[in-house]
PDB file of C-alpha atoms in Angstrom:
ATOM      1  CA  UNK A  24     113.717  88.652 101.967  1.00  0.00           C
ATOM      2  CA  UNK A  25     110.184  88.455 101.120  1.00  0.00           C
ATOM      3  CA  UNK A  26     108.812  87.858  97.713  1.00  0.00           C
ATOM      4  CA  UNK A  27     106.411  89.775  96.211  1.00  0.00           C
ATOM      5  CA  UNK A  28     103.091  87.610  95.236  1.00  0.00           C
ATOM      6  CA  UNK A  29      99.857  88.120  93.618  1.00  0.00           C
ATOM      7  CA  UNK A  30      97.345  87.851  96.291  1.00  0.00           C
ATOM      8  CA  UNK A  31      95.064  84.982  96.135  1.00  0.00           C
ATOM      9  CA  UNK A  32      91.049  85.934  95.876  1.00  0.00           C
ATOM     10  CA  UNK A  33      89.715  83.286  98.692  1.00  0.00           C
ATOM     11  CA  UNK A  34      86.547  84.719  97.561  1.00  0.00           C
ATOM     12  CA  UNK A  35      86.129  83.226  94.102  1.00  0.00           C
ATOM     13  CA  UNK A  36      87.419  79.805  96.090  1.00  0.00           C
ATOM     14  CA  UNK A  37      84.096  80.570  98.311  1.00  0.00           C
ATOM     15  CA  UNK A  38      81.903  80.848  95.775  1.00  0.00           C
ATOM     16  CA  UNK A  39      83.112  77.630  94.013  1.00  0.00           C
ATOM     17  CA  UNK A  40      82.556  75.582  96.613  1.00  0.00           C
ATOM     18  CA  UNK A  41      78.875  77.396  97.034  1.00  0.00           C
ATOM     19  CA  UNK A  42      77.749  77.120  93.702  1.00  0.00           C
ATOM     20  CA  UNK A  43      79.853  74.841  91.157  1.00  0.00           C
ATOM     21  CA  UNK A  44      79.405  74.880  87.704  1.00  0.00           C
ATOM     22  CA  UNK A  45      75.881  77.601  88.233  1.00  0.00           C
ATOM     23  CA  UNK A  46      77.986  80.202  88.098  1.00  0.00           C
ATOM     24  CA  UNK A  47      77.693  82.324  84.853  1.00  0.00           C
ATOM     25  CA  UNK A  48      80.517  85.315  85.864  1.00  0.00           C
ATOM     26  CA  UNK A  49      82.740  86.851  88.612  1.00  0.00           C
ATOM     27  CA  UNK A  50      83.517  90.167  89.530  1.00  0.00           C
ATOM     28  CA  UNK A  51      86.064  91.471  92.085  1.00  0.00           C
ATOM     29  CA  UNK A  52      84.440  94.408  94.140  1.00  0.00           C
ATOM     30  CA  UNK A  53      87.576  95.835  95.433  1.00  0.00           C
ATOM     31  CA  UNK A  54      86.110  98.707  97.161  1.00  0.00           C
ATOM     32  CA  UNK A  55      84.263  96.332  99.103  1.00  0.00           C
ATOM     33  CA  UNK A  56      87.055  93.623  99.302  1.00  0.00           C
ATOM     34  CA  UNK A  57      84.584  91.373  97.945  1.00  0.00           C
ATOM     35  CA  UNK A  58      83.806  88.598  95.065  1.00  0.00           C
ATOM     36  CA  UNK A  59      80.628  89.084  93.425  1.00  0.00           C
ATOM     37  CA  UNK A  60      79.221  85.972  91.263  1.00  0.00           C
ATOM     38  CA  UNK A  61      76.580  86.210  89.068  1.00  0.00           C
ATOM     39  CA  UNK A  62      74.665  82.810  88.641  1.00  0.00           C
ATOM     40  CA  UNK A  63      72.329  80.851  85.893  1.00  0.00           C
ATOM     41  CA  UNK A  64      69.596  81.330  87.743  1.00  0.00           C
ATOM     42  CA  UNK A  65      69.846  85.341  87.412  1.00  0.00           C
ATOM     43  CA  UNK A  66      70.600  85.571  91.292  1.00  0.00           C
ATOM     44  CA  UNK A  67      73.711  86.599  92.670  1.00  0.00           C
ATOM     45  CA  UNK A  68      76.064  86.145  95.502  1.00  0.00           C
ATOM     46  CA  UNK A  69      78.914  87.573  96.851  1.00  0.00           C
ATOM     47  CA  UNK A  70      81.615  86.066  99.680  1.00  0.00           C
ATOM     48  CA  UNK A  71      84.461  88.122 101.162  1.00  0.00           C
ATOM     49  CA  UNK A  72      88.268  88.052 100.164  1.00  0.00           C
ATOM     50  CA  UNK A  73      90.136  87.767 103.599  1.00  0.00           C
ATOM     51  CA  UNK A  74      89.399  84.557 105.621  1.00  0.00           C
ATOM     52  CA  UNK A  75      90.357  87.179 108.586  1.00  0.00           C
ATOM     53  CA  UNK A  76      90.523  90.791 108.765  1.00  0.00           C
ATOM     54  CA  UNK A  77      93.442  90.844 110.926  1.00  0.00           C
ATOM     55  CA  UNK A  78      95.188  88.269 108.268  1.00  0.00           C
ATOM     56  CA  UNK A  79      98.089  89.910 106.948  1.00  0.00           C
ATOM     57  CA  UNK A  80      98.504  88.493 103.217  1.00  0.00           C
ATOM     58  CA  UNK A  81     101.832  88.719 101.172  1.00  0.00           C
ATOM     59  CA  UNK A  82     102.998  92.109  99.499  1.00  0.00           C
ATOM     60  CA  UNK A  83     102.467  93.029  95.967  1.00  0.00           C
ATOM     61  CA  UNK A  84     104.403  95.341  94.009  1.00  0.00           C
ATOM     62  CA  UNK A  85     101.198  98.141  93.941  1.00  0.00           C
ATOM     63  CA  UNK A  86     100.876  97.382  97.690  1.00  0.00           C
ATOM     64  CA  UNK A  87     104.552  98.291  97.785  1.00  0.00           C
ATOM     65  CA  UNK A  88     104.534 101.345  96.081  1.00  0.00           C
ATOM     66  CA  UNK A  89     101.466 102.808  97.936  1.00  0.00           C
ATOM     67  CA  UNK A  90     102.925 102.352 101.009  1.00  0.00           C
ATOM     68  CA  UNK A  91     106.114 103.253  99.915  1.00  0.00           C
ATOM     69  CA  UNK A  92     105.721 106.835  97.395  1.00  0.00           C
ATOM     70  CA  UNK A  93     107.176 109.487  99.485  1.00  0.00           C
ATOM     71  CA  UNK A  94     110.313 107.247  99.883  1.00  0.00           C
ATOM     72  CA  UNK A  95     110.743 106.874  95.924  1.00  0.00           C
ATOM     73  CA  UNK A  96     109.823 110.249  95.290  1.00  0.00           C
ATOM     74  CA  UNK A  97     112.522 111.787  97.595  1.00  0.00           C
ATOM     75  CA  UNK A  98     115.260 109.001  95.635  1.00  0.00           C
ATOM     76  CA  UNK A  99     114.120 110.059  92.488  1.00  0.00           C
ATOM     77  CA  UNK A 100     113.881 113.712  93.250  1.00  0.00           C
ATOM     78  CA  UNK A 101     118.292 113.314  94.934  1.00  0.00           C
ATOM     79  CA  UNK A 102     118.740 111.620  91.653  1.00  0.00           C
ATOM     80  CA  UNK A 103     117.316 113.913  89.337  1.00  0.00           C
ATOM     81  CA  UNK A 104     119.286 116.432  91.262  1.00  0.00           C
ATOM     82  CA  UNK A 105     122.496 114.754  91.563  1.00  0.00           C
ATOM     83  CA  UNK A 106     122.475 114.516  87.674  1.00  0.00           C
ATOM     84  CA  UNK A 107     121.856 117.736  86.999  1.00  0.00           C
ATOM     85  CA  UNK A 108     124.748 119.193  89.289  1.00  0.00           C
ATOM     86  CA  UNK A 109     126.455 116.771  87.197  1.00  0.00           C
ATOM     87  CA  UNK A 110     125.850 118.117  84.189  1.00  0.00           C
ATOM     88  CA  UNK A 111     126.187 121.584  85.325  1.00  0.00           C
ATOM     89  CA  UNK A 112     129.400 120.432  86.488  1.00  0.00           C
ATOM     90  CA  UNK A 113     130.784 119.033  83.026  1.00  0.00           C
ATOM     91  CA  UNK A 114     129.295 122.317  81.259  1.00  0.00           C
ATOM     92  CA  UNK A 115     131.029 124.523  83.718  1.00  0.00           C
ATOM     93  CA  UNK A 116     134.314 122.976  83.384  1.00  0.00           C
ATOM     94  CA  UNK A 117     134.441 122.850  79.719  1.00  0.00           C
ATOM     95  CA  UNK A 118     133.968 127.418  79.988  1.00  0.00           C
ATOM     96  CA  UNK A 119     136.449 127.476  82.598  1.00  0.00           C
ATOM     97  CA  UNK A 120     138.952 126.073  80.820  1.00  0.00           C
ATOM     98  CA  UNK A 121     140.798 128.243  78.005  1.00  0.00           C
ATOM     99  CA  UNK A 122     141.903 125.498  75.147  1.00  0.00           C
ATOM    100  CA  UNK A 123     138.931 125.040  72.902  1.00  0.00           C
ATOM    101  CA  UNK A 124     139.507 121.102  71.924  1.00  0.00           C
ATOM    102  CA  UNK A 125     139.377 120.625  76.003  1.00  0.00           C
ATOM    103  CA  UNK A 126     135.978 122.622  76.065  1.00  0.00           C
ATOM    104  CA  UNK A 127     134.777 120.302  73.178  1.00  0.00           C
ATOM    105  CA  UNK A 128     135.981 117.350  75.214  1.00  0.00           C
ATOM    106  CA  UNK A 129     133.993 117.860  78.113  1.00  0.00           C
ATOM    107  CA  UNK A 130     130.683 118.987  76.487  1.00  0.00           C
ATOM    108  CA  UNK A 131     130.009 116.240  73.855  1.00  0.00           C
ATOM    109  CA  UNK A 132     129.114 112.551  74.911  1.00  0.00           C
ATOM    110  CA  UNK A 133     130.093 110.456  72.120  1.00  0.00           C
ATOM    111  CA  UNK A 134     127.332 108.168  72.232  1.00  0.00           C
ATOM    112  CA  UNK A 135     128.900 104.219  72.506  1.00  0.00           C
TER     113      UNK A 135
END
């Protein structure tokens, strides 16, 4: 079973190796899948964050869920559903049936 890691920016590893210690910040450009440095000089830089476009890096939890909604969405919605027949289940039985302390059974939850 895969794990799920945090994917590693190759692009701040990039600009390290560029620059060194002239580096005065980093951003991560994510629209543009990029690493943007800013540098003492006032100039700036940027490298990519794939070493290959067609590299397929490890899964993340958000990657997981993006790919994944309409599958959790349709579990939540059965589950959702399946607890309310539930409980529309319990509250029917307890008016069907005709002793009172039976009725009181089946429609309070005691808690713990």
């Amino acid at each position: 079973m895969p794990t799920l890691q945090r994917r590693q920016l190759v692009g701040h590893d990039i600009l390290l190796a560029r620059h060194g210690n002239h580096i005065s910040a980093m951003r991560v450009d994510r629209q543009a899948d990029r690493v943007i440095a800013f540098l003492d000089d006032g100039s700036t830089d940027s490298a990519p964050n794939r070493i290959s476009p067609g590299l397929r890096t490890p899964e993340t939890v958000l990657s997981v869920v993006r790919d994944d909604w309409k599958f959790f969405a349709v579990v939540t919605a059965c589950t959702t559903g399946f607890a309310g027949v539930m409980v529309a289940a319990a509250i029917a039985l307890a008016g069907f049936s005709g002793d009172p302390a039976m009725a009181e059974l089946l429609s309070t939850y005691p808690g713990s």
